[in-house]
Amino acid sequence: MAQVRPARGRRSLGLTLVVSEITVLFRRLRTWAMIGALALIPILIAVVVRVSSDGAASGRGPAFLNSITQNGLFVSLTALTVAIPLFLPLTIGVVAGDTIAGEANLGTLRYLLVAPAGRLRLLLVKYAGAALFCFVATLTVVVTGAIIGALLFPVGPVTLLSGDTVGIPGYFVRLLLLALYVTVSLMGLSAIGLFISTLTTIPVGAMAATAALAAVAQILGALPQLEWLHPWLFTNYWLGFGDLLREPIVWTSFADNALLQFGYIAVFGTLAYGRFSTKDILS
Amino acid sequence: MRSAHDERTAREGATGLAIETRGLTKVFGRQRAVDGVDLAVPRGTVFGFLGPNGSGKTTTIRMLLGLAAASSGEIRLLDGAMPKDARAVLPRVGALVEGPAIYPFLSGRANLQRFDAADRHTSPSTRNARVDAALERVGLGHAAKKRAHAYSLGMKQRLGIANALLAPRDLLILDEPTNGLDPQGTREVRNLIRSLSDDGTTIFVSSHLLAEVEQMCTMIAVMSAGRLVAQGTLDDLRSQGTARVRITTPDPADARRILSGLGLVPEPHGRDDVVTAELSVPGLQSEAVNAALVRADVRVRGLEVSGASLEDRFVALTGEGFDVAG
Ligand SMILES: Nc1ncnc2c1ncn2[C@@H]1O[C@H](COP(=O)(O)OP(=O)(O)O)[C@@H](O)[C@H]1O
Ligand SMILES: [Mg+2]
């Protein structure tokens, strides 16, 4: 009975926990409610523009809004522009803020750790889940926009910001790139949310704090007095996706954005690990 | 307060113990929730961890499992040091800590699949079979597909126990496993623990109910206000208590004189035909007391021996009433 026995079985890479995380995330009603709400944004825009299509050429309103009546493919772009400042960060705040705090609040965190999931592994898995949600959320806006745009408006080759024209397939490649750009944009915020989530056992608090930070960063980004600070704000390139709509594609903002977001991931990922690896799990 | 059994297991060294702590302490602010605890849980035992609410049982268990860091002290769990060797040790340990925890929006089965996936050492190919077997074992087979938020308290508790049984374990740590269960469920858990123990699993089970521990366990440790106040076999603990003798007689004054002569200390009693005393002289049995009384022509109408119950012992160790430590 007293012999030394190594732990059972071979250690797998542990991808099953990633699969499990994604399954749990997408089995929650809340996740689908958020995705549904995101899908409503392009639908709402398209329907409103369609119903009142005579007065739309006023030149006011979100970017690309006035192009919709000519080409339904612009619905996706308009919807993204509307969703990026407010609604997307809100949903990411909910998912990223919930990562650790939600499990702590349910008490399931102690059983994951006793399993043992491993604290670093759990953090990585949680982050992967949040990242996937960012992509799905963004894609939801883009795809729903493309569908509703095609249903309500004429579609055809698109004139890019550079004046060149691309066909419909080419345009979809750009939309996909755009979804990637926005997903990358949200990675920094997700890392911040993950860190905040390790600080509390009250998920609503972590969600609110994460979403509030996104708002604060955008307010600071709008103040010209703080110009020196702007390159460091994780929101700095959020609306800088226009470069993807040129011919040829200008990659600098994509690269700058990715570098900035990576910095945020490194800093807040390290902070999250520093906090979580030594945290007493008392819930 | 170490028994002969303890001394023996201590000599056998760390390999004979499934759980061993030295000076385990946890400080919350200014409170010592766990204070210098030296546990020694031999392998193969069903070990009761007894103590009133707030005495530090759950906090101790959290430290054993690496959920909380000890303020000071050492922990050995199976063959490793905690929390350093958690990755090697924990797959061999099943645990229920501070009650079950569930994802309310998942079914009972999906809950267990989730926890099983968290363990990198379990095989995904046998997952469904193991989950279903664990659910059957705790009597939840019929409710496996039901969402867990619809489970009753007792069903959640069973789900928590099933989670500890997802894989063959060398050690089970069960924190108040019968909480929220009806008498039927309590009996089932007792039987389950017995059968697991027969398979060679060491079981460390905490409880605030003496009767429960008494029915399941061969050894116990008693906690009171963060301190370990007794540890050993049930028999050891029983023998540490002193019995009392209660004599009903029309000659109380003579009876008191005889008891005093035997070295006992008769106590005042509300009824003047009753004399009571602790059997505090080593080796002195009640029959010897009776014989002495009869020899002195004291008329004895009744003689009762009481006490030496574990209950008295427990109360003596942990205090009585509703004063929750903390
Ligand atoms: N997270 C915490 N913060 C502060 N004090 C705590 C915390 N958890 C437990 N305690 C205190 O530690 C003591 C022991 O608690 P616990 O281990 O839960 O006791 P038991 O499981 O024996 O009922 C109690 O006095 C409790 O108030
Ligand atoms: Mg407890």
XYZ file of C-alpha atoms and ligand atoms in Angstrom:
637
model
C 0.000 0.000 0.000
C 2.855 2.314 0.732
C 4.666 1.992 -2.557
C 5.492 5.094 -4.489
C 3.168 5.310 -7.439
C 3.491 7.856 -10.202
C 0.393 9.705 -11.239
C -1.929 7.728 -13.450
C -1.667 7.683 -17.199
C 0.190 9.829 -19.658
C -0.300 13.522 -19.447
C -2.160 14.776 -22.439
C -1.588 18.255 -23.811
C -4.709 19.222 -21.975
C -6.610 20.406 -25.003
C -9.711 18.791 -23.550
C -9.926 21.622 -21.058
C -9.928 24.162 -23.897
C -12.712 22.240 -25.581
C -14.563 22.047 -22.279
C -14.104 25.774 -21.697
C -15.498 26.631 -25.113
C -18.387 24.213 -24.656
C -19.298 25.709 -21.296
C -19.003 29.261 -22.623
C -21.264 28.564 -25.564
C -23.780 26.572 -23.566
C -24.600 29.608 -21.501
C -27.715 31.489 -22.386
C -25.897 34.701 -21.523
C -23.329 34.150 -24.274
C -26.033 33.683 -26.860
C -27.944 36.682 -25.570
C -24.852 38.817 -26.165
C -24.261 37.355 -29.608
C -27.916 37.927 -30.432
C -27.665 41.538 -29.297
C -24.542 41.996 -31.426
C -26.395 40.572 -34.423
C -29.168 43.085 -33.838
C -26.824 46.010 -34.471
C -26.433 45.516 -38.248
C -30.055 44.423 -38.533
C -31.241 47.574 -36.817
C -29.011 49.780 -38.949
C -30.050 48.120 -42.203
C -33.756 48.214 -41.424
C -33.712 51.838 -40.312
C -31.755 52.949 -43.392
C -34.052 50.935 -45.645
C -37.251 52.313 -44.143
C -36.085 55.921 -44.331
C -33.875 55.655 -47.376
C -34.779 59.058 -48.856
C -33.343 61.146 -46.025
C -30.178 59.125 -45.560
C -27.875 61.193 -47.721
C -27.435 63.904 -45.125
C -23.758 63.120 -44.541
C -24.235 62.724 -40.810
C -24.156 59.529 -38.752
C -21.537 56.796 -38.450
C -18.925 56.230 -41.116
C -20.089 54.307 -44.212
C -23.743 54.847 -43.253
C -24.460 56.807 -46.402
C -22.992 54.184 -48.672
C -25.406 51.496 -47.572
C -28.239 52.397 -49.924
C -25.889 52.054 -52.892
C -24.271 48.841 -51.716
C -25.600 46.521 -49.002
C -22.091 45.257 -48.307
C -21.414 48.440 -46.335
C -23.825 47.365 -43.607
C -21.088 45.213 -42.024
C -18.637 48.107 -41.940
C -21.157 50.527 -40.506
C -22.225 48.046 -37.839
C -18.620 47.365 -36.816
C -17.940 51.081 -36.509
C -20.965 51.400 -34.255
C -20.186 48.301 -32.180
C -16.480 48.872 -31.550
C -16.604 51.773 -29.103
C -19.385 50.524 -26.873
C -21.104 47.242 -27.406
C -18.199 44.978 -28.285
C -16.101 46.083 -25.275
C -19.153 45.600 -23.089
C -19.579 41.970 -24.135
C -15.843 41.338 -23.889
C -15.953 42.890 -20.421
C -18.640 40.393 -19.460
C -16.745 37.366 -20.787
C -13.231 38.362 -19.698
C -14.376 39.688 -16.326
C -16.176 36.424 -15.662
C -13.230 34.128 -16.459
C -11.827 33.524 -12.974
C -14.236 35.482 -10.787
C -17.194 33.589 -12.228
C -15.679 30.217 -11.354
C -14.728 31.538 -7.926
C -18.258 32.762 -7.400
C -19.764 29.412 -8.368
C -17.199 27.637 -6.194
C -16.249 25.510 -9.189
C -12.787 27.092 -9.195
C -11.737 24.945 -6.243
C -12.785 21.769 -8.032
C -10.994 22.753 -11.236
C -7.820 23.396 -9.256
C -8.108 20.235 -7.184
C -8.650 18.173 -10.363
C -5.821 19.500 -10.857
C -6.165 21.907 -13.755
C -2.987 23.797 -12.874
C -3.224 27.503 -12.261
C -1.202 28.667 -15.266
C -2.985 26.238 -17.543
C -6.365 27.392 -16.309
C -5.444 31.031 -16.951
C -4.293 30.213 -20.481
C -7.435 28.224 -21.184
C -9.613 31.008 -19.836
C -7.813 33.535 -21.995
C -8.175 31.329 -25.046
C -11.916 31.127 -24.397
C -12.202 34.915 -24.107
C -10.156 35.370 -27.294
C -12.405 33.009 -29.193
C -15.420 34.910 -27.960
C -13.909 38.151 -29.303
C -13.586 36.567 -32.722
C -17.083 35.080 -32.694
C -18.570 38.367 -31.500
C -16.836 40.346 -34.245
C -17.669 37.794 -36.888
C -21.305 37.874 -35.803
C -21.505 41.579 -36.589
C -19.744 41.160 -39.927
C -21.679 38.134 -41.148
C -25.085 39.335 -39.984
C -24.334 42.669 -41.662
C -23.420 40.969 -44.918
C -26.602 38.900 -44.911
C -29.035 41.640 -44.010
C -27.279 44.027 -46.396
C -27.697 41.576 -49.251
C -31.346 41.064 -48.385
C -32.344 44.709 -48.185
C -30.039 46.488 -50.605
C -28.382 45.944 -53.948
C -24.878 44.476 -53.682
C -22.038 44.767 -56.115
C -18.355 45.491 -56.476
C -17.150 47.831 -53.749
C -15.213 51.029 -54.184
C -12.453 51.103 -51.568
C -11.116 54.126 -49.677
C -8.260 54.298 -52.170
C -10.735 54.606 -55.025
C -10.025 51.136 -56.415
C -12.832 48.675 -56.925
C -12.834 45.076 -55.670
C -15.271 42.320 -56.514
C -17.530 40.707 -53.959
C -15.149 37.801 -53.105
C -12.262 40.226 -52.663
C -14.403 42.360 -50.435
C -15.235 39.370 -48.248
C -11.555 38.638 -47.801
C -11.189 42.195 -46.537
C -14.148 41.816 -44.204
C -12.530 38.725 -42.764
C -9.283 40.627 -42.294
C -11.298 43.332 -40.625
C -12.841 40.854 -38.223
C -9.324 39.669 -37.411
C -8.180 43.250 -36.887
C -11.012 43.959 -34.467
C -10.408 40.666 -32.656
C -6.759 41.574 -32.196
C -7.863 45.018 -31.013
C -9.841 43.400 -28.220
C -7.039 41.119 -27.002
C -5.549 43.767 -24.722
C -8.900 44.450 -23.110
C -9.407 40.708 -22.646
C -6.077 40.457 -20.826
C -7.049 43.368 -18.592
C -10.369 41.655 -17.874
C -8.600 38.403 -17.043
C -6.361 40.199 -14.574
C -9.236 42.047 -12.914
C -11.082 38.747 -12.732
C -8.318 37.251 -10.581
C -8.751 40.053 -8.045
C -12.297 39.328 -6.955
C -14.875 36.630 -6.430
C -17.686 38.915 -7.605
C -17.917 38.540 -11.379
C -20.221 41.525 -11.901
C -17.581 43.742 -10.340
C -14.873 42.467 -12.659
C -17.161 42.823 -15.688
C -18.125 46.385 -14.822
C -14.531 47.388 -14.096
C -13.316 45.957 -17.407
C -16.040 47.644 -19.448
C -15.494 50.905 -17.561
C -11.775 50.822 -18.380
C -12.614 50.563 -22.074
C -14.779 53.662 -21.742
C -12.112 55.561 -19.795
C -9.426 54.708 -22.345
C -11.598 56.032 -25.154
C -12.361 59.234 -23.281
C -8.659 59.798 -22.641
C -8.041 59.034 -26.305
C -10.446 61.785 -27.280
C -8.648 64.488 -25.262
C -6.056 66.291 -27.401
C -4.308 67.521 -24.210
C -3.224 63.921 -23.583
C -1.761 63.337 -27.024
C 1.473 61.929 -25.515
C -0.602 59.215 -23.862
C -2.600 58.161 -26.896
C -0.087 55.716 -28.451
C -0.164 53.770 -25.192
C -3.922 53.405 -24.907
C -5.197 49.972 -25.866
C -8.068 51.691 -27.649
C -5.751 53.766 -29.833
C -6.104 51.706 -33.023
C -9.624 50.466 -32.448
C -11.048 52.447 -35.362
C -7.898 52.356 -37.459
C -8.990 49.535 -39.714
C -9.426 51.821 -42.750
C -5.981 50.810 -44.011
C -7.353 47.374 -44.761
C -9.750 48.986 -47.200
C -7.062 50.316 -49.519
C -5.476 48.811 -52.561
C -2.839 47.613 -51.946
C -3.543 46.912 -48.268
C -1.538 49.061 -45.868
C -0.452 46.830 -43.012
C 1.173 49.362 -40.693
C -1.822 50.004 -38.460
C -2.480 46.263 -38.232
C 1.116 45.698 -37.138
C 1.200 48.660 -34.738
C -2.076 47.525 -33.238
C -0.884 43.935 -32.854
C 2.318 45.094 -31.152
C 0.431 47.328 -28.747
C -2.065 44.605 -27.898
C 0.745 42.133 -27.410
C 2.298 44.529 -24.908
C -0.960 44.638 -22.977
C -1.227 40.846 -23.085
C 2.320 40.501 -21.756
C 1.835 43.011 -18.941
C -1.628 42.020 -17.781
C -1.040 38.332 -18.415
C 1.976 38.506 -16.127
C 0.017 40.436 -13.523
C -2.826 37.923 -13.725
C -0.440 35.022 -13.265
C 1.377 36.779 -10.439
C -1.890 37.281 -8.641
C -3.570 33.984 -9.420
C -0.615 31.659 -8.861
C -0.403 32.588 -5.188
C -4.033 33.354 -4.490
C -5.824 31.594 -1.647
C -8.957 30.021 -3.065
C -11.386 30.507 -0.201
C -14.685 30.529 -2.093
C -2.269 13.000 23.996
C -0.689 10.654 21.485
C -1.825 7.090 21.612
C 0.189 3.928 21.212
C -1.183 3.634 17.713
C 0.107 7.087 16.849
C 3.538 6.302 18.192
C 3.654 3.184 16.069
C 2.572 4.891 12.867
C 4.952 7.743 13.579
C 7.829 5.264 13.773
C 6.803 3.723 10.479
C 7.732 6.993 8.839
C 6.085 9.149 6.237
C 5.312 6.292 3.854
C 2.820 4.826 6.323
C 0.823 8.005 6.338
C -1.564 9.297 3.718
C -1.688 12.727 5.308
C 0.875 14.217 7.621
C 1.081 17.800 8.794
C 3.559 19.487 11.104
C 2.643 22.705 12.846
C 0.095 23.547 10.184
C -1.129 27.074 10.768
C -3.384 29.492 8.918
C -3.821 33.049 10.049
C -6.701 35.186 8.777
C -5.973 38.730 9.852
C -5.528 38.317 13.600
C -7.370 35.019 13.891
C -5.512 31.740 13.931
C -8.118 29.697 12.072
C -5.777 26.685 12.144
C -3.146 26.669 14.833
C -0.200 24.293 14.968
C -2.012 21.185 13.745
C -0.037 17.910 13.596
C -2.199 15.428 11.731
C -1.134 11.837 11.117
C -3.551 9.876 8.976
C -2.401 6.278 8.405
C -3.034 4.751 4.997
C -6.063 2.548 4.656
C -7.986 4.102 7.510
C -11.324 5.835 7.543
C -10.228 8.863 9.492
C -12.756 11.195 11.082
C -11.902 14.879 11.347
C -14.261 16.066 13.997
C -14.933 19.544 15.259
C -17.688 22.083 15.785
C -18.534 24.680 13.133
C -15.736 27.168 12.702
C -13.101 24.977 14.331
C -10.890 25.060 11.224
C -11.697 21.805 9.432
C -12.386 23.278 6.006
C -9.437 25.654 6.237
C -7.171 22.704 7.042
C -8.551 20.791 4.053
C -8.017 23.782 1.751
C -4.373 23.826 2.764
C -4.014 20.063 2.330
C -5.263 20.423 -1.240
C -3.130 23.427 -2.100
C -6.103 25.760 -2.458
C -4.827 27.992 0.309
C -1.244 28.535 1.362
C -0.308 27.668 4.922
C 0.905 30.578 7.035
C 3.432 28.120 8.447
C 3.931 24.400 8.798
C 4.466 21.468 6.481
C 2.137 19.150 4.636
C 2.780 15.720 3.166
C 0.010 14.213 1.086
C 0.535 10.642 -0.132
C 4.131 10.660 -1.382
C 4.592 14.340 -1.947
C 4.917 17.680 -0.238
C 2.078 20.124 -0.718
C 1.748 22.434 -2.477
C 5.061 21.758 -4.246
C 4.115 18.342 -5.625
C 0.471 19.174 -6.284
C 0.661 18.163 -9.931
C 1.800 14.639 -9.092
C -0.269 14.150 -5.960
C -3.657 15.691 -6.700
C -4.667 13.318 -9.534
C -4.616 10.568 -6.913
C -6.823 12.529 -4.535
C -10.583 12.945 -4.782
C -12.090 15.774 -2.811
C -15.272 17.391 -1.623
C -14.474 20.760 -0.061
C -16.995 22.989 1.700
C -19.897 21.374 -0.097
C -20.476 20.799 -3.793
C -20.133 23.484 -6.465
C -21.962 23.261 -9.761
C -22.497 24.986 -13.062
C -26.256 25.461 -12.737
C -26.782 25.719 -16.491
C -25.146 22.347 -17.186
C -26.573 18.892 -16.607
C -25.194 16.758 -13.812
C -23.289 14.704 -16.351
C -21.872 17.760 -18.136
C -20.744 19.126 -14.770
C -18.702 16.014 -14.097
C -17.325 15.951 -17.643
C -16.114 19.482 -17.113
C -14.272 18.660 -13.881
C -12.845 15.505 -15.380
C -11.520 17.452 -18.378
C -9.635 19.694 -15.980
C -7.475 16.737 -14.941
C -4.815 16.165 -17.559
C -4.172 12.633 -16.342
C -7.589 11.194 -17.029
C -8.283 9.588 -20.346
C -10.852 11.360 -22.545
C -11.752 8.057 -24.171
C -13.042 6.609 -20.911
C -14.551 9.880 -19.686
C -18.183 9.181 -20.450
C -18.040 5.712 -18.934
C -16.322 6.948 -15.779
C -18.734 9.859 -15.370
C -21.741 7.570 -15.728
C -20.273 5.056 -13.295
C -19.692 7.779 -10.711
C -23.242 9.061 -11.142
C -24.616 5.543 -10.700
C -22.509 5.014 -7.642
C -24.073 7.965 -5.826
C -27.570 7.165 -7.089
C -27.848 10.020 -9.575
C -28.056 7.902 -12.721
C -31.679 8.833 -13.321
C -30.975 12.569 -13.025
C -27.792 12.645 -15.102
C -29.338 14.688 -17.906
C -31.194 17.075 -15.667
C -29.818 20.577 -15.333
C -28.014 20.921 -12.048
C -29.896 24.038 -10.981
C -32.944 21.806 -10.648
C -31.103 19.471 -8.268
C -32.109 19.403 -4.617
C -29.501 20.118 -1.957
C -29.033 16.413 -1.403
C -28.641 15.740 -5.119
C -25.997 18.449 -5.396
C -24.187 16.879 -2.479
C -24.271 13.532 -4.258
C -22.941 15.170 -7.405
C -20.086 16.606 -5.350
C -19.257 13.155 -4.020
C -19.464 11.678 -7.525
C -16.901 14.256 -8.641
C -14.480 12.876 -6.070
C -14.985 9.395 -7.536
C -14.332 10.147 -11.215
C -11.116 8.154 -11.192
C -9.682 5.503 -8.884
C -8.192 7.408 -5.961
C -5.672 6.580 -3.280
C -7.064 9.215 -0.964
C -10.484 10.760 -0.585
C -10.887 13.980 1.351
C -14.554 14.532 2.082
C -15.579 17.692 3.904
C -18.913 17.103 5.663
C -20.118 14.663 2.973
C -23.529 14.016 4.528
C -24.558 17.677 4.766
C -28.013 18.151 3.343
C -28.682 14.440 2.923
C -31.741 12.691 4.309
C -31.251 9.694 6.650
C -31.445 7.363 3.668
C -28.769 9.354 1.829
C -26.613 9.494 4.940
C -26.747 5.727 5.196
C -25.859 5.380 1.524
C -22.846 7.628 1.954
C -21.742 5.612 4.958
C -21.974 2.412 2.953
C -20.193 4.024 0.045
C -17.337 5.103 2.277
C -17.124 1.630 3.722
C -16.946 -0.013 0.303
C -14.350 2.477 -0.928
C -12.319 1.802 2.170
C -12.551 -1.921 1.487
C -10.960 -1.216 -1.902
C -7.967 0.203 -0.067
C -8.710 3.910 -0.406
C -7.742 6.070 2.543
C -10.672 8.250 3.519
C -10.388 11.472 5.453
C -13.851 12.647 6.339
C -14.706 15.780 8.280
C -17.847 16.231 10.306
C -19.300 18.230 13.148
C -21.415 15.256 14.168
C -19.855 12.827 16.574
C -22.439 10.115 15.965
C -21.628 10.092 12.286
C -17.899 9.820 12.766
C -18.422 7.145 15.370
C -20.301 5.010 12.860
C -17.856 5.329 9.984
C -14.384 5.855 11.316
C -11.707 3.827 12.966
C -9.583 6.786 13.914
C -10.400 10.377 14.645
C -8.840 13.745 15.244
C -10.720 16.406 17.146
C -10.437 20.095 16.331
C -11.427 22.912 18.622
C -10.940 26.587 17.825
C -8.208 25.848 15.306
C -6.269 23.465 17.508
C -6.007 19.708 17.322
C -7.085 18.626 20.799
C -7.083 14.843 20.384
C -6.039 12.240 17.868
C -6.131 8.459 17.895
C -8.400 5.449 17.618
C -11.962 5.655 18.892
C -11.107 3.233 21.681
C -8.157 5.339 22.769
C -10.372 8.330 23.028
C -13.082 6.488 24.932
C -10.623 5.174 27.474
C -9.396 8.691 28.163
C -12.785 9.641 29.606
C -13.713 8.888 33.223
C -16.855 7.001 34.132
C -19.225 8.092 36.873
C -21.027 6.016 39.437
C -24.491 6.890 40.746
C -25.766 5.129 43.857
C -29.331 5.208 45.123
C -29.457 4.446 48.869
C -31.423 5.291 52.066
C -28.038 5.646 53.830
C -26.351 8.462 51.847
C -24.074 9.586 54.665
C -22.616 6.075 55.082
C -22.289 5.704 51.332
C -20.301 8.956 51.102
C -18.005 7.797 53.881
C -17.287 4.495 52.137
C -16.659 6.208 48.768
C -14.268 8.642 50.415
C -12.537 5.681 52.005
C -11.979 4.254 48.515
C -10.334 7.498 47.414
C -13.287 8.835 45.452
C -14.764 12.319 45.792
C -18.548 12.137 46.370
C -20.374 15.121 44.937
C -23.338 16.979 46.324
C -26.566 15.902 44.698
C -30.055 17.394 44.602
C -31.734 14.250 45.932
C -30.657 13.083 49.373
C -31.026 9.380 48.510
C -28.521 9.683 45.644
C -24.735 9.791 45.819
C -22.563 10.336 42.780
C -18.824 10.333 42.180
C -16.317 10.153 39.345
C -14.547 6.799 39.133
C -11.307 8.708 39.290
C -9.144 6.058 40.969
C -7.215 4.090 38.353
C -8.216 0.426 38.315
C -11.175 0.928 40.609
C -14.248 -0.653 38.984
C -17.894 -0.153 39.905
C -18.237 -3.722 41.175
C -15.522 -3.055 43.766
C -17.456 0.022 44.907
C -20.613 -2.058 45.229
C -18.815 -4.752 47.217
C -17.377 -2.194 49.641
C -20.816 -0.661 50.196
C -22.429 -4.017 50.835
C -19.642 -5.070 53.196
C -20.291 -1.944 55.260
C -24.013 -2.778 55.389
C -24.968 0.223 53.286
C -28.332 -0.535 51.699
C -27.903 -0.175 47.961
C -31.108 0.199 45.944
C -29.422 0.963 42.680
C -25.990 1.461 41.200
C -25.408 2.898 37.742
C -22.270 3.547 35.799
C -22.493 6.290 33.209
C -20.246 8.467 31.125
C -17.064 7.347 29.452
C -19.102 8.067 26.367
C -17.423 9.638 23.407
C -20.074 12.305 23.603
C -18.850 13.449 27.007
C -15.317 13.286 25.767
C -16.154 15.388 22.720
C -17.971 17.973 24.820
C -15.107 18.047 27.289
C -12.648 18.662 24.448
C -14.561 21.167 22.374
C -16.918 22.840 24.811
C -20.660 22.794 24.820
C -23.376 24.967 23.384
C -23.628 27.271 20.449
C -20.479 29.314 20.847
C -19.019 29.111 17.391
C -15.313 29.711 17.401
C -14.166 32.817 15.642
N -11.865 33.515 4.009
C -11.819 33.675 5.340
N -11.465 34.857 5.858
C -11.422 35.034 7.179
N -11.710 34.087 8.082
C -12.071 32.884 7.630
C -12.146 32.611 6.234
N -12.521 31.322 6.073
C -12.688 30.828 7.309
N -12.414 31.752 8.250
C -12.468 31.569 9.695
O -11.695 30.459 10.024
C -12.316 29.702 11.040
C -12.405 28.263 10.618
O -13.313 28.145 9.554
P -13.558 26.756 8.830
O -12.251 26.174 8.500
O -14.491 27.008 7.701
O -14.252 25.905 9.960
P -15.065 24.537 9.853
O -14.884 23.990 8.477
O -14.482 23.674 10.912
O -16.486 24.858 10.154
C -13.660 30.345 11.292
O -13.583 31.091 12.476
C -13.869 31.243 10.131
O -14.551 32.387 10.530
Mg -16.410 23.502 7.129
